[in-house]
Coordinates of C-alpha atoms in Angstrom, one line a residue:
M1 CA 15.2 -14.7 9.9
I2 CA 18.6 -15.2 11.4
F3 CA 20.2 -12.2 9.9
R4 CA 17.3 -10.1 11.6
A5 CA 17.8 -11.9 15.2
I6 CA 21.4 -10.8 15.3
A7 CA 20.7 -7.3 14.2
R8 CA 18.3 -7.2 17.3
L9 CA 20.8 -8.0 19.4
N10 CA 23.1 -6.0 18.1
A11 CA 20.5 -3.3 18.6
M12 CA 20.1 -4.1 21.8
G13 CA 23.6 -3.9 22.8
A14 CA 24.0 -0.6 21.8
L15 CA 21.2 1.0 23.1
F16 CA 22.2 -0.6 26.5
G17 CA 25.8 0.7 25.9
A18 CA 24.0 4.6 25.2
W19 CA 21.9 3.6 28.2
V20 CA 25.1 2.8 30.6
L21 CA 26.9 5.9 29.2
L22 CA 23.7 8.4 29.8
L23 CA 23.5 6.6 33.5
I24 CA 27.1 7.7 34.5
C25 CA 26.8 11.6 32.8
C26 CA 23.4 11.9 35.4
L27 CA 25.3 10.3 38.1
S28 CA 28.0 13.2 37.8
V29 CA 29.3 15.6 40.8
P30 CA 27.7 16.0 43.5
T31 CA 26.5 12.7 43.6
K32 CA 29.5 10.7 41.8
S33 CA 32.9 11.6 40.9
Y34 CA 32.0 12.1 37.5
T35 CA 32.1 15.6 35.6
F36 CA 31.5 18.1 32.9
S37 CA 34.4 20.3 33.6
T38 CA 37.2 19.8 35.7
T39 CA 39.4 23.1 36.7
T40 CA 42.6 22.9 38.3
F41 CA 43.9 26.2 40.1
G42 CA 47.7 26.7 40.9
N43 CA 47.6 26.2 44.4
G44 CA 46.2 22.9 44.3
A45 CA 42.8 23.3 44.5
V46 CA 39.9 21.6 41.8
L47 CA 36.6 22.9 40.9
E48 CA 34.5 20.2 39.4
L49 CA 31.1 20.9 37.5
G50 CA 28.2 18.3 37.3
M51 CA 24.5 18.3 36.1
F52 CA 22.7 19.0 39.4
G53 CA 25.7 20.9 41.0
S54 CA 29.5 21.9 41.6
C55 CA 32.4 20.5 44.1
Y56 CA 35.4 22.6 45.3
T57 CA 38.4 20.6 46.7
F58 CA 41.2 22.1 48.9
N59 CA 43.5 20.5 50.8
G60 CA 41.3 17.2 51.1
V61 CA 38.4 19.2 51.8
R62 CA 35.7 18.6 49.4
D63 CA 33.0 21.1 49.3
C64 CA 29.7 20.3 47.1
T65 CA 26.5 22.0 46.2
K66 CA 23.1 20.7 47.1
T67 CA 21.9 18.7 44.1
N68 CA 19.7 20.8 42.2
V69 CA 17.8 20.9 38.7
G70 CA 19.7 24.1 37.6
Y71 CA 22.7 26.3 40.0
H72 CA 24.3 29.1 39.7
L73 CA 28.2 29.7 40.7
N74 CA 29.6 33.0 40.8
V75 CA 33.4 33.2 40.7
T76 CA 33.5 35.3 43.6
Q77 CA 32.6 33.0 46.1
L78 CA 36.4 31.0 44.9
P79 CA 38.6 31.5 47.7
Q80 CA 41.2 32.3 44.8
Y81 CA 39.5 34.3 43.1
S82 CA 41.2 37.9 42.3
A83 CA 39.6 40.8 40.6
N84 CA 40.4 40.6 36.6
P85 CA 38.5 43.8 35.4
G86 CA 36.0 43.3 32.3
A87 CA 35.7 39.6 33.4
L88 CA 32.3 37.6 34.0
V89 CA 31.8 36.4 37.1
N90 CA 29.2 34.2 36.8
V91 CA 30.3 30.6 35.9
T92 CA 27.1 29.0 35.2
E93 CA 23.4 30.3 35.4
A94 CA 20.6 28.4 36.5
P95 CA 18.7 28.3 33.7
L96 CA 21.2 27.0 31.3
T97 CA 21.7 24.2 33.8
A98 CA 18.3 23.4 34.2
A99 CA 18.1 22.5 30.5
L100 CA 20.1 19.2 31.3
I101 CA 16.9 17.9 32.1
F102 CA 17.1 16.3 28.7
F103 CA 20.0 13.8 30.1
P104 CA 17.2 11.8 32.3
L105 CA 15.0 12.0 29.5
A106 CA 17.2 10.2 27.2
V107 CA 17.7 8.0 29.7
G108 CA 14.4 7.0 30.1
S109 CA 13.6 7.0 26.3
I110 CA 16.7 4.4 25.3
S111 CA 16.1 2.1 28.2
L112 CA 12.3 1.8 27.4
A113 CA 13.5 1.2 23.6
N114 CA 15.7 -1.8 25.2
L115 CA 13.2 -3.0 26.7
L116 CA 10.4 -3.1 23.6
A117 CA 13.4 -4.5 21.3
L118 CA 12.9 -7.4 23.0
V119 CA 9.8 -8.6 21.8
P120 CA 10.3 -9.5 18.0
L121 CA 7.2 -8.2 16.8
R122 CA 6.8 -5.5 14.0
M123 CA 4.5 -3.5 15.8
V124 CA 6.5 -3.2 18.7
T125 CA 9.9 -3.0 16.8
I126 CA 8.6 -0.1 15.5
L127 CA 7.5 1.3 19.0
A128 CA 10.9 0.5 20.0
L129 CA 12.0 2.7 17.3
G130 CA 10.0 5.4 18.1
M131 CA 11.3 5.7 21.5
N132 CA 15.0 5.2 20.0
F133 CA 14.6 8.2 17.9
L134 CA 13.0 10.5 21.2
G135 CA 16.0 9.4 22.9
I136 CA 18.6 10.2 19.8
G137 CA 16.7 13.6 20.3
A138 CA 17.1 13.9 23.8
A139 CA 20.8 12.9 23.7
A140 CA 21.8 15.1 20.6
I141 CA 20.2 18.1 22.8
S142 CA 22.2 17.6 26.1
F143 CA 25.4 17.4 24.6
G144 CA 25.0 20.7 22.2
L145 CA 23.5 22.1 25.7
S146 CA 26.9 20.8 27.5
L147 CA 29.0 21.8 25.3
I148 CA 27.7 25.5 25.2
I149 CA 27.4 25.9 29.2
F150 CA 30.9 24.1 30.2
I151 CA 33.0 25.3 27.3
R152 CA 31.6 28.9 28.5
A153 CA 32.1 28.0 31.8
N154 CA 36.1 27.3 31.1
A155 CA 36.4 30.4 29.4
V156 CA 34.9 32.6 32.6
L157 CA 37.3 30.7 35.0
K158 CA 40.2 31.6 32.4
L159 CA 39.3 35.4 32.5
S160 CA 38.3 35.8 36.0
F161 CA 41.8 35.7 37.6
N162 CA 44.9 37.1 36.6
P163 CA 47.8 35.8 34.8
S164 CA 50.0 35.3 37.5
T165 CA 47.6 32.7 39.2
F166 CA 47.5 29.3 37.0
V167 CA 44.1 27.9 36.1
D168 CA 43.8 25.0 33.8
P169 CA 40.1 24.3 32.8
V170 CA 39.4 20.9 30.9
L171 CA 36.1 19.1 29.7
G172 CA 35.5 16.3 31.9
T173 CA 34.8 12.4 30.7
C174 CA 30.8 13.1 30.8
M175 CA 31.1 15.0 27.6
W176 CA 32.7 12.6 25.7
F177 CA 30.9 10.0 27.2
T178 CA 27.8 11.7 25.7
A179 CA 29.5 12.0 22.5
A180 CA 29.4 8.0 22.8
A181 CA 26.4 7.4 23.6
L182 CA 24.6 9.4 20.7
V183 CA 26.5 7.4 18.4
S184 CA 25.7 4.5 20.4
S185 CA 22.2 5.0 20.1
V186 CA 22.3 6.0 16.4
G187 CA 23.9 2.8 15.8
G188 CA 21.1 0.9 17.7
F189 CA 18.3 2.7 15.4
L190 CA 19.8 1.6 12.4
F191 CA 20.1 -2.4 13.6
L192 CA 16.6 -2.0 14.5
L193 CA 15.8 -0.9 11.7
L194 CA 17.4 -4.0 10.0
A195 CA 15.8 -6.0 12.3
L196 CA 12.2 -4.8 11.4
E197 CA 10.2 -7.3 10.2
P198 CA 8.3 -7.1 6.8
A199 CA 4.8 -6.0 6.6
K200 CA 2.6 -9.4 5.6
L201 CA 0.9 -9.0 2.5
K202 CA -2.4 -9.3 2.0
A203 CA -5.0 -10.9 -0.6
V204 CA -6.5 -8.5 -3.1
V205 CA -9.0 -9.2 -5.6
D206 CA -8.8 -6.7 -8.5
D207 CA -11.8 -5.1 -10.6
F208 CA -11.0 -8.5 -13.1
G209 CA -11.5 -10.9 -10.5
T210 CA -7.7 -11.5 -9.9
T211 CA -6.2 -12.7 -6.7
V212 CA -2.9 -10.4 -6.1
Y213 CA -1.1 -9.8 -3.3
G214 CA -0.4 -6.6 -1.9
A215 CA 0.0 -4.3 1.2
S216 CA -2.9 -2.1 0.3
Y217 CA -5.5 -2.1 -2.5
A218 CA -3.9 0.6 -4.7
A219 CA -0.6 -1.0 -4.8
A220 CA -2.6 -4.4 -6.1
L221 CA -4.5 -3.1 -8.6
P222 CA -3.2 -3.5 -12.4
A223 CA -2.0 -0.5 -14.9
A224 CA -5.3 -1.0 -16.6
D225 CA -7.6 0.2 -13.1
N226 CA -5.1 2.9 -12.6
R227 CA -5.8 4.3 -15.9
L228 CA -9.4 4.1 -14.9
R229 CA -8.5 6.0 -11.7
E230 CA -7.5 8.3 -13.9
L231 CA -10.1 8.6 -16.4
E232 CA -12.5 9.3 -13.2
R233 CA -10.6 12.3 -11.8
E234 CA -10.6 13.5 -15.1
K235 CA -14.3 13.3 -15.5
S236 CA -14.8 14.8 -11.9
R237 CA -12.7 17.6 -13.1
S238 CA -14.1 18.1 -16.5
G239 CA -17.7 16.9 -15.5
S240 CA -18.3 14.6 -18.2
S241 CA -21.1 12.1 -17.8
H242 CA -20.5 8.3 -16.6
G243 CA -21.7 7.0 -19.9
A244 CA -18.6 8.4 -21.1
V245 CA -16.3 7.3 -18.8
A246 CA -17.8 4.0 -18.8
G247 CA -17.0 3.8 -22.4
K248 CA -13.9 4.5 -22.2
R249 CA -13.3 2.1 -19.1
D250 CA -14.4 -0.6 -21.3
R251 CA -11.8 0.4 -24.3
N252 CA -9.3 0.6 -21.4
I253 CA -9.1 -3.1 -20.8
D254 CA -5.9 -4.3 -20.4
S255 CA -3.9 -5.5 -23.8
D256 CA -2.9 -9.0 -22.5
R257 CA -6.5 -10.1 -21.3
M258 CA -7.4 -8.6 -24.5
S259 CA -5.1 -10.7 -26.6
S260 CA -5.5 -13.8 -24.7
Y261 CA -9.6 -13.2 -25.6
S262 CA -9.0 -12.7 -29.5
A263 CA -6.8 -15.7 -29.4
S264 CA -9.5 -17.9 -28.1
R265 CA -12.4 -16.4 -30.4
S266 CA -10.1 -17.3 -33.2
N267 CA -9.9 -20.9 -32.1
R268 CA -13.1 -21.5 -31.4
N269 CA -14.0 -19.7 -35.6
S270 CA -12.0 -22.0 -36.8
H271 CA -13.2 -24.9 -34.8
R272 CA -17.0 -23.6 -35.9
S273 CA -15.8 -23.4 -39.9
A274 CA -14.4 -27.2 -39.4
R275 CA -17.6 -28.4 -37.7
S276 CA -19.9 -26.6 -40.2
E277 CA -18.1 -28.5 -43.0
Y278 CA -18.0 -31.6 -41.5
D279 CA -22.1 -31.0 -40.9
D280 CA -22.0 -30.1 -45.2
E281 CA -20.3 -33.2 -46.0
E282 CA -22.6 -35.3 -44.1
E283 CA -25.6 -33.6 -45.3
E284 CA -24.2 -34.3 -48.9
V285 CA -23.8 -38.2 -48.2
R286 CA -27.6 -38.4 -46.6
R287 CA -28.9 -36.2 -49.2
P288 CA -31.1 -38.8 -51.5
S289 CA -31.2 -38.6 -55.4
K290 CA -33.8 -36.9 -57.9
A291 CA -34.9 -40.3 -58.5
S292 CA -35.8 -41.7 -55.6
R293 CA -37.0 -38.3 -53.8
P294 CA -40.5 -38.1 -53.2
A295 CA -42.1 -35.4 -55.1
S296 CA -42.9 -32.1 -53.6
R297 CA -45.7 -30.6 -52.5
S298 CA -46.6 -28.4 -55.7
S299 CA -45.6 -31.1 -58.2
R300 CA -48.2 -33.4 -56.5
R301 CA -51.0 -30.8 -56.4
Y302 CA -50.0 -30.7 -60.2
Q303 CA -50.4 -34.1 -60.5
E304 CA -53.7 -34.1 -58.6
N305 CA -55.1 -31.5 -61.2
A306 CA -54.1 -33.5 -64.1
E307 CA -56.2 -36.4 -62.7
D308 CA -59.6 -34.4 -62.2
E309 CA -58.9 -32.7 -65.5
S310 CA -59.0 -36.1 -67.1
E311 CA -61.8 -37.4 -64.9
E312 CA -64.0 -34.4 -65.9
E313 CA -62.9 -35.2 -69.8
E314 CA -64.4 -38.6 -69.4
V315 CA -67.4 -37.7 -67.5
A316 CA -68.5 -34.7 -69.7
P317 CA -69.3 -36.6 -73.0
R318 CA -71.8 -38.7 -70.7
R319 CA -73.4 -35.6 -68.8
K320 CA -74.4 -34.4 -72.3
K321 CA -75.9 -37.5 -73.8
S322 CA -77.8 -38.3 -70.3
S323 CA -78.8 -34.4 -70.5
R324 CA -80.5 -35.0 -74.2
S325 CA -82.3 -38.0 -73.6
R326 CA -84.0 -36.4 -70.5
K327 CA -84.5 -33.8 -72.8
S328 CA -86.4 -36.3 -75.7
A329 CA -88.2 -37.6 -72.8
R330 CA -89.7 -34.5 -71.5
N331 CA -90.7 -33.4 -75.4
A332 CA -92.5 -36.4 -75.8
D333 CA -94.8 -36.5 -72.4
D334 CA -95.6 -32.7 -73.4
E335 CA -97.0 -33.8 -76.7
V336 CA -98.8 -36.7 -75.3
D337 CA -100.4 -34.2 -72.9
F338 CA -101.4 -31.7 -75.6
A339 CA -103.0 -34.4 -77.5
G340 CA -105.0 -35.4 -74.4
R341 CA -106.3 -31.9 -74.2
S342 CA -107.3 -31.5 -77.8
V343 CA -109.4 -34.9 -77.6

């Protein structure tokens, strides 16, 4: 936390320095005395080139052009001009100097990035990084354009005068200010990256019911589910059935989960075997002996049948004797009836 706060302060300082340097470049001649190119002539005259115009000073008299986006300067307008055959006469051209409008764009982008850097929030810091990146791009374009424009202007000024006329064109302070502002804005961008708070991790429940934390669902999925995604992609390419993919999905369960499941299953099996042995021992203890064991249903039926047969054997002679006596009685009655009829 303290490290990010220090990085944010350094970023704001770097961006503020870049903003000041670029603002000075925008306030160059004819507005202020800061220049991109300064040329000194042998008679003491000085030609100063800025972003929105130029100034010519001779004998203490300063003559400046109007402030304008894009200005044109011809060496024939200078009092000390002496024709040099074959030399260019246009020191600056309006289309090229108009491209220096990237300087104000860089100033605005970097100032806005510096204001956004005050808020220690992730989204605001990301916006500050974006504005800082735009400011770096605009400052780089401005520095490249200013190099092209004013190095060419110094070359034209040297070639446009006779060798007897002393001409000393040099790059002004705004060129070095632009380079320093570019380096400072890059440093501010790097410090803002260090001050950026990490994204908060979101809780995600994967396909196995496990709560994990990740920036996105794809990052939080386990390796097994990633394999399942590959299988689904293969299914879409090859046109295989959903059942085959489901079977592959069941077979591709995470090895750790399978090992824990098999371990728990073996523990349950061992517990069940021990429990069954204990139950068998108790049943042996509780089981009665053969002498005291009650007769089974088949043995009881056998005994009943044996008793019935013995009873039948006892009753059968009595039945035979009674049947004989009844038969003899009927025969006697028949004889008496026959004798009566005969008489």
